[in-house]
CSV table of C-alpha atoms (C1' of nucleotides) in Angstrom, one decimal:
chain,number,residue,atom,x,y,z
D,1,UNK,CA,97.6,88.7,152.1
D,2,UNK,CA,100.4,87.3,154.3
D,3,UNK,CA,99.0,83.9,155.9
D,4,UNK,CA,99.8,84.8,159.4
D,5,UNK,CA,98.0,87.9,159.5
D,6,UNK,CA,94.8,86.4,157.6
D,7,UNK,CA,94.9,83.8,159.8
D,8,UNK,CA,95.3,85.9,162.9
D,9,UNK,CA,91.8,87.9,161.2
D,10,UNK,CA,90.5,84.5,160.9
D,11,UNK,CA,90.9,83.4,164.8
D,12,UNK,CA,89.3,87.2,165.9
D,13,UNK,CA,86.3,86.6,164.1
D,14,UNK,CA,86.0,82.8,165.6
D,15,UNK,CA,87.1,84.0,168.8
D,16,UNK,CA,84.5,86.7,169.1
D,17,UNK,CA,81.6,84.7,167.9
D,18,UNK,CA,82.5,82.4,170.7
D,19,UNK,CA,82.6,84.9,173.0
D,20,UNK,CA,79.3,86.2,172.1
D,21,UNK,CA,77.9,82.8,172.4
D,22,UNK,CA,79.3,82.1,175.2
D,23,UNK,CA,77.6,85.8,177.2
D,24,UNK,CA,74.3,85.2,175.2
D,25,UNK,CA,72.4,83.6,178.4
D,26,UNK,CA,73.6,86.8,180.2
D,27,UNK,CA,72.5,89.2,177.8
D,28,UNK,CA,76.0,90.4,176.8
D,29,UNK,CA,78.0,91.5,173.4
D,30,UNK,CA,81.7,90.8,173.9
D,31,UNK,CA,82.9,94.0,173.4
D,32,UNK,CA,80.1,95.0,176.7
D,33,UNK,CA,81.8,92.2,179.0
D,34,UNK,CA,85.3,93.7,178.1
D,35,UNK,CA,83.9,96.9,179.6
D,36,UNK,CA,82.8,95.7,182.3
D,37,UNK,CA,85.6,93.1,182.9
D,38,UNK,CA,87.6,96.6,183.2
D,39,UNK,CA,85.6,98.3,185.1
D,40,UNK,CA,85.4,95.7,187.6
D,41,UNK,CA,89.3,95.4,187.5
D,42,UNK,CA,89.7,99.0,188.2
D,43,UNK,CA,86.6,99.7,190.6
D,44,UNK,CA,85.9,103.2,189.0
D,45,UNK,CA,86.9,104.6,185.3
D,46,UNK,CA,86.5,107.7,183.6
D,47,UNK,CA,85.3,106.9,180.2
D,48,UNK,CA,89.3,108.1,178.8
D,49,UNK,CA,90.7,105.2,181.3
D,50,UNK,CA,88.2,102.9,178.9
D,51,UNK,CA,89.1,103.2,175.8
D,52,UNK,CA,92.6,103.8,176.7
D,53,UNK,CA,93.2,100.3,178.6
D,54,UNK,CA,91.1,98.8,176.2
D,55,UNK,CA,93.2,100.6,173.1
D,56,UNK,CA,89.6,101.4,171.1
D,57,UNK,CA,88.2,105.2,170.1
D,58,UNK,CA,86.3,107.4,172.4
D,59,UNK,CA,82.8,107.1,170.4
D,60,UNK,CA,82.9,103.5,170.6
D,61,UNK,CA,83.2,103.7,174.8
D,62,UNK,CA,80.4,106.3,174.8
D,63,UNK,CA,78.4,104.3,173.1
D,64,UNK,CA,79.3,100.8,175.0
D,65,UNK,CA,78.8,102.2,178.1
D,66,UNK,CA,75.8,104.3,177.5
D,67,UNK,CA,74.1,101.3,176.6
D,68,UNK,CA,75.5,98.9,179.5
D,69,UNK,CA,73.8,102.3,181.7
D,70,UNK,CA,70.6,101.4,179.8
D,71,UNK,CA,70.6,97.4,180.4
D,72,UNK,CA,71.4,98.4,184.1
D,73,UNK,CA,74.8,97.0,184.0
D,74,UNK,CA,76.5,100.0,185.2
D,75,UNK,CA,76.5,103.2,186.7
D,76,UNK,CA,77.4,106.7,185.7
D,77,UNK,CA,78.1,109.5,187.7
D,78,UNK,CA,80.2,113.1,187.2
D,79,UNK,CA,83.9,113.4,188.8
D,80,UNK,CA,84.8,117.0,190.3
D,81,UNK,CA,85.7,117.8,187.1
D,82,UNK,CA,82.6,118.4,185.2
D,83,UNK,CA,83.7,117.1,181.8
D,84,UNK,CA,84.3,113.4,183.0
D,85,UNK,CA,82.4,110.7,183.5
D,86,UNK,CA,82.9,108.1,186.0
D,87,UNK,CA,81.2,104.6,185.8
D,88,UNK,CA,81.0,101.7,188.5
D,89,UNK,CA,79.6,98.4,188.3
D,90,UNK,CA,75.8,97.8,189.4
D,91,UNK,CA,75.1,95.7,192.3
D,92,UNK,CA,73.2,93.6,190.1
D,93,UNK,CA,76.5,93.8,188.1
D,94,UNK,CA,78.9,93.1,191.1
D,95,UNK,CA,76.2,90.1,191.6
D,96,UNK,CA,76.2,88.2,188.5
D,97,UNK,CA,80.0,89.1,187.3
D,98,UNK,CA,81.4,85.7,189.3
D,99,UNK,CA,78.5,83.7,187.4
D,100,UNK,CA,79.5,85.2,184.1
D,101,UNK,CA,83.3,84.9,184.7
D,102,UNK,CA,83.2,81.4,185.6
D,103,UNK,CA,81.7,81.0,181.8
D,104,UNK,CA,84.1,82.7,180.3
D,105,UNK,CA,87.1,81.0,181.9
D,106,UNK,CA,85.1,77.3,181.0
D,107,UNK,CA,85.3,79.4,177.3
D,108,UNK,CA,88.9,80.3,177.4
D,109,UNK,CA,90.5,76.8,178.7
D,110,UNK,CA,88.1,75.2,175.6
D,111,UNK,CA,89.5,77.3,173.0
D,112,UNK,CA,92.9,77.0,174.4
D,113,UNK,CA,93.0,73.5,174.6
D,114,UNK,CA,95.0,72.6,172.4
D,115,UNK,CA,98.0,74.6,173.7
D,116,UNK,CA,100.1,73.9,177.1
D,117,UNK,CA,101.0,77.0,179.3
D,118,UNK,CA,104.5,76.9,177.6
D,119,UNK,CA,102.3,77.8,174.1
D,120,UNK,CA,99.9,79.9,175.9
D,121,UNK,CA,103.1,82.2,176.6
D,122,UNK,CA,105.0,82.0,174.0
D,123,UNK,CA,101.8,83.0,171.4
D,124,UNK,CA,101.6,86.0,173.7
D,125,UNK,CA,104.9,86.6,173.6
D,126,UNK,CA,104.9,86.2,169.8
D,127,UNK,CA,101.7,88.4,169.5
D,128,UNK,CA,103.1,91.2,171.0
D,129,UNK,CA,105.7,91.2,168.6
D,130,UNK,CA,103.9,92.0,166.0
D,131,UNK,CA,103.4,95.8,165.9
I,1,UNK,CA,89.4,88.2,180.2
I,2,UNK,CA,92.5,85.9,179.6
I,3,UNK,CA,95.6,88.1,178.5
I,4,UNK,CA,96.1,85.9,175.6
I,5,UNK,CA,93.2,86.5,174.1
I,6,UNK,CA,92.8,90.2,174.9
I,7,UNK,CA,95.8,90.4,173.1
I,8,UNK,CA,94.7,88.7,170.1
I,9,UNK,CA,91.5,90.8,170.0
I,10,UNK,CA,93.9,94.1,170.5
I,11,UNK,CA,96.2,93.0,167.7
I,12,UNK,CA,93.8,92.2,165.4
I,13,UNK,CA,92.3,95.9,165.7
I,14,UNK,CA,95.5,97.3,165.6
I,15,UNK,CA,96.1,95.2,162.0
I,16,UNK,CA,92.7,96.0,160.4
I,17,UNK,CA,93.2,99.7,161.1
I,18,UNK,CA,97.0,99.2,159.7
I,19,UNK,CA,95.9,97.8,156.4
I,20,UNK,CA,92.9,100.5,156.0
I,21,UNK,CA,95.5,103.1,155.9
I,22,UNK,CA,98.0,101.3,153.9
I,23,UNK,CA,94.7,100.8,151.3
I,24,UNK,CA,93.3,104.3,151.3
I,25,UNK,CA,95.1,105.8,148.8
I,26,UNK,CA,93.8,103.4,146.6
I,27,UNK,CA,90.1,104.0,148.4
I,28,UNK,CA,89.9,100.5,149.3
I,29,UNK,CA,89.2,98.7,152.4
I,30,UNK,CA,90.4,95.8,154.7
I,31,UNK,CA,87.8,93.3,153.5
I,32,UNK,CA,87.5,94.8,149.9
I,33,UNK,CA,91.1,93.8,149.2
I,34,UNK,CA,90.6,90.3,151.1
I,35,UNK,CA,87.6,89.9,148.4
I,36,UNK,CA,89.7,91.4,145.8
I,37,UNK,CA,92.8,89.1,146.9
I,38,UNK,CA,91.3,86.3,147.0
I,39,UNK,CA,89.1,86.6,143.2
I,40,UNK,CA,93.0,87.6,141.9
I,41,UNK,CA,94.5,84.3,143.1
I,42,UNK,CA,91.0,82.1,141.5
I,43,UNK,CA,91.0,84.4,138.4
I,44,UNK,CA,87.1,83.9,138.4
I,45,UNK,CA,84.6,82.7,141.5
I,46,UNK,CA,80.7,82.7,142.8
I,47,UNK,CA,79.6,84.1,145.8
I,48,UNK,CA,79.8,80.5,147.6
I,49,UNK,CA,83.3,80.4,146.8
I,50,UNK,CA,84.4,83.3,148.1
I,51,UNK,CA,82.8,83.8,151.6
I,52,UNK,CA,83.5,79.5,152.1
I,53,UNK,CA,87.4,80.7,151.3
I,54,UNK,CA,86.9,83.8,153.3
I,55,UNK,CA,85.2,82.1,155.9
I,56,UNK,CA,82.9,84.5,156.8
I,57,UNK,CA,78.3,84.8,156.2
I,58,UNK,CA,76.9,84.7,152.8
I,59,UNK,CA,75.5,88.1,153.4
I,60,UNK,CA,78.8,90.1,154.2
I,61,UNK,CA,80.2,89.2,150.8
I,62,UNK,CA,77.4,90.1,148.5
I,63,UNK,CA,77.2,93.3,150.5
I,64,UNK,CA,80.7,93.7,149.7
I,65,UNK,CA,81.0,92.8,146.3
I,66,UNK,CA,78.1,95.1,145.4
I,67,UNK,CA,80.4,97.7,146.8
I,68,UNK,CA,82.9,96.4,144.5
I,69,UNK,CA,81.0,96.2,141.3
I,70,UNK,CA,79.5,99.7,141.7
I,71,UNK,CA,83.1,101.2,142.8
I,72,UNK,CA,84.2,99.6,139.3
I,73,UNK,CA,86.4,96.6,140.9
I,74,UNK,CA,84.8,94.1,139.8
I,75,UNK,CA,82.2,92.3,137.2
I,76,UNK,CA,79.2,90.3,137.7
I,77,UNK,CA,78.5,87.6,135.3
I,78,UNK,CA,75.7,85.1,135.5
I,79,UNK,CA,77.1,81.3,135.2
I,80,UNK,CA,75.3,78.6,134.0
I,81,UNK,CA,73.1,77.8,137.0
I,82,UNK,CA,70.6,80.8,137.2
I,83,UNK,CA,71.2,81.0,140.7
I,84,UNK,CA,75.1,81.5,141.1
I,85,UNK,CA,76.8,84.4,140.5
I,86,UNK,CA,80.5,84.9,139.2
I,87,UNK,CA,82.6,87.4,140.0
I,88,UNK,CA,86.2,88.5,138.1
I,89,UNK,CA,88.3,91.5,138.8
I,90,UNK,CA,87.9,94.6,136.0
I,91,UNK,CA,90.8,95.9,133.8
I,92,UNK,CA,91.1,98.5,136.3
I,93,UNK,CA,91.8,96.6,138.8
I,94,UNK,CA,93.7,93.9,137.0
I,95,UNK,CA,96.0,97.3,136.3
I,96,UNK,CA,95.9,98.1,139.8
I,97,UNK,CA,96.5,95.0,142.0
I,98,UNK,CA,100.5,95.1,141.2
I,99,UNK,CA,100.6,98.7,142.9
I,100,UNK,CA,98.2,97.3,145.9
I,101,UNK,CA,99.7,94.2,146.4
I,102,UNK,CA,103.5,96.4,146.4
I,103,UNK,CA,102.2,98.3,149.3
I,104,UNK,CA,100.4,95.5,151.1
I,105,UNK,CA,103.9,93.4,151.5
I,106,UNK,CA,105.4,96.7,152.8
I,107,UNK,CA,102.8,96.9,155.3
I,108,UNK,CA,103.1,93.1,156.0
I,109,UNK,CA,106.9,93.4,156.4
I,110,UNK,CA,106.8,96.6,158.9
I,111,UNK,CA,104.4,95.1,161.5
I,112,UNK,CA,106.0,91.5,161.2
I,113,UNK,CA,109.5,93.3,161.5
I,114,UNK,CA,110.4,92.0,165.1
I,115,UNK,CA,109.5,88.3,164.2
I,116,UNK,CA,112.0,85.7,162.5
I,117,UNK,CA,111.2,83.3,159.8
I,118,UNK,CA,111.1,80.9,162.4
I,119,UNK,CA,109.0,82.9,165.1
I,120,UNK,CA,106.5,83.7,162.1
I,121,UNK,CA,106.0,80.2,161.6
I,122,UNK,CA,105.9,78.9,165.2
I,123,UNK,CA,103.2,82.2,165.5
I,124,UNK,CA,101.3,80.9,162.5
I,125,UNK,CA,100.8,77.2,164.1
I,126,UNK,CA,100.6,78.2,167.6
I,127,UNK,CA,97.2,80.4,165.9
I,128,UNK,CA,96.1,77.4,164.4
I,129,UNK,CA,95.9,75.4,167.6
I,130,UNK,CA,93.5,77.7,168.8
I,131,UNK,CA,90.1,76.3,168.3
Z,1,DA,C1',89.5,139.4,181.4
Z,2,DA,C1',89.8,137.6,176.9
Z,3,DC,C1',91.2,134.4,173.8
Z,4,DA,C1',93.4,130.3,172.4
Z,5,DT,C1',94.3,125.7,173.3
Z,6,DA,C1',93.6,121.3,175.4
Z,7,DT,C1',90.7,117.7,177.2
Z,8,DA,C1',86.4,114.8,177.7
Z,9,DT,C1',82.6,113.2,175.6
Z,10,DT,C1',79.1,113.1,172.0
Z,11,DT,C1',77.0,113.0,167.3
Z,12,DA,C1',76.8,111.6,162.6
Z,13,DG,C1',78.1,108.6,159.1
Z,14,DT,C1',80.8,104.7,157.2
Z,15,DT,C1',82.5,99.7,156.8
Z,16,DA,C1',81.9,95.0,158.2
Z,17,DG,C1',80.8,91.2,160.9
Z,18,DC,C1',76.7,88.5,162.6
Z,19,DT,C1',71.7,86.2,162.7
Z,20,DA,C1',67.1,85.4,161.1
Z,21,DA,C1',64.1,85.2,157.6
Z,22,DG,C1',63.0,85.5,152.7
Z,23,DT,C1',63.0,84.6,147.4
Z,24,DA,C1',64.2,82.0,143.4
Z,25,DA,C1',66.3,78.2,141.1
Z,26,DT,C1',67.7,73.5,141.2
Z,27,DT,C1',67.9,68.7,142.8
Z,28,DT,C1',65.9,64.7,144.8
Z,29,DG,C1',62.8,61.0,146.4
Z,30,DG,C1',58.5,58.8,146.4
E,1,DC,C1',56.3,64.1,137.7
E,2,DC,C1',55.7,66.9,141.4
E,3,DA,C1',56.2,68.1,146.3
E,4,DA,C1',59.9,68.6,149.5
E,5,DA,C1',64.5,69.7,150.4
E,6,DT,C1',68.5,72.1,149.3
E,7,DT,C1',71.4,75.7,147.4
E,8,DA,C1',72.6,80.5,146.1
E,9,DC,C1',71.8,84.8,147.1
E,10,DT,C1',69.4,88.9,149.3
E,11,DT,C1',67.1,91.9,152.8
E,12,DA,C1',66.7,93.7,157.3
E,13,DG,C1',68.3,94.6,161.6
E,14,DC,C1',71.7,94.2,165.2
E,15,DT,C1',76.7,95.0,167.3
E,16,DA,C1',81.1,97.0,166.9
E,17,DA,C1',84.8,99.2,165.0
E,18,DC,C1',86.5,103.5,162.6
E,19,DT,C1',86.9,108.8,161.2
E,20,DA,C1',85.6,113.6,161.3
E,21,DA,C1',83.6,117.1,163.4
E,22,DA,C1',80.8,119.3,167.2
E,23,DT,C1',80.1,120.6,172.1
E,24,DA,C1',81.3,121.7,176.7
E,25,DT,C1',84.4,122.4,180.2
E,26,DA,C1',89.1,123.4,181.9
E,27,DT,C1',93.5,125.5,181.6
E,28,DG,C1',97.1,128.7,180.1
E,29,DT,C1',98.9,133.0,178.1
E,30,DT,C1',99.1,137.6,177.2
DNA sequence: AACATATATTTAGTTAGCTAAGTAATTTGG
DNA sequence: CCAAATTACTTAGCTAACTAAATATATGTT
């Protein structure tokens, strides 16, 4: 396997274990604070908007969400069109989100450390490259 | 979330489901080839070896290379300590892994297509500063 | 109006990562 | 020499991604 791409494996995993490390006092799974991190960007979403901004399948959203419903994270309600489902943030959500983003942005400079802002946007740059 | 790593986190999905359908013909997946790859290159290695180089949990490799043994990939052996297990690719798949490894470079060289040499590199160690 | 097609979500089943906790074999220290 | 610690691997249960196929509603065509 070509080095860059097992390394780039390699970082996901790492990356993602610190994330879920990082949301354990709050209760969260990465993947659920991605969710809600979009949610909370866009105000409202239909379930579609999900996994299309976030680039994952349709089942993996239902299931995401229907369990952030559960934990009390968010809530779901039905758009004029009686197909679609459209899901806000709780106000216990809209509470805690500033406590939980401040962690993640402590997170995110830690692991980024290492790189200035020049790196920082050339990596993107280079990432999105790759395709 | 930080842009840089939502990217990461996108890429890598968008690479793991790129090699599973590069490998299904041969009815292989992402992390059975990794385990398969990386046996190839060590002709012979124990469990230990293998998820230390792979650098994931002890459990997600002998889960996986039961897969492989009873798929036929692979053969178990018993090594001199009674706890350790070795592991070394079958004729059928020391047949096989020119084919694979043919269309794993193809898939390697379409999605790096828009990167130099140089970029390549300087995308490799800009990964490895991540930590 | 009826039927086909498209869209939104769900259900079922698979791989693959993790942690926690367990068994069995080996090594080590008093 | 034997109890304690370590090592190698396994089991069980969780999240998280995928695909394939089902369901329900909406839309479009004849």
């Amino acid at each position: 396997m070509n080095p860059l791409i097992h390394e780039l494996f390699q970082k996901y995993r790492f990356l993602k274990q610190e994330v879920n490390h990082t949301l354990k006092e709050f209760n969260l799974f990465a993947s659920q604070w991605s969710v809600l991190y979009c949610i909370q960007k866009h105000n409202e979403m239909t379930l579609t908007q999900i996994w299309k901004y976030l680039n994952v399948e349709a089942p993996t959203i239902t299931r995401t969400v229907n369990r952030l419903a559960e934990l009390g994270w968010i809530e779901i309600s039905s758009g004029k069109d009686r197909r679609e489902k459209i899901v806000k943030l709780s106000e216990h959500a809209l509470q805690q989100f500033p406590v939980i983003n401040e962690a993640m942005k402590e997170f995110e400079e830690r692991v980024l450390n290492g790189l200035s802002k020049e790196e920082e946007l050339l990596l993107f740059e280079l990432l999105q490259k790759v395709k």
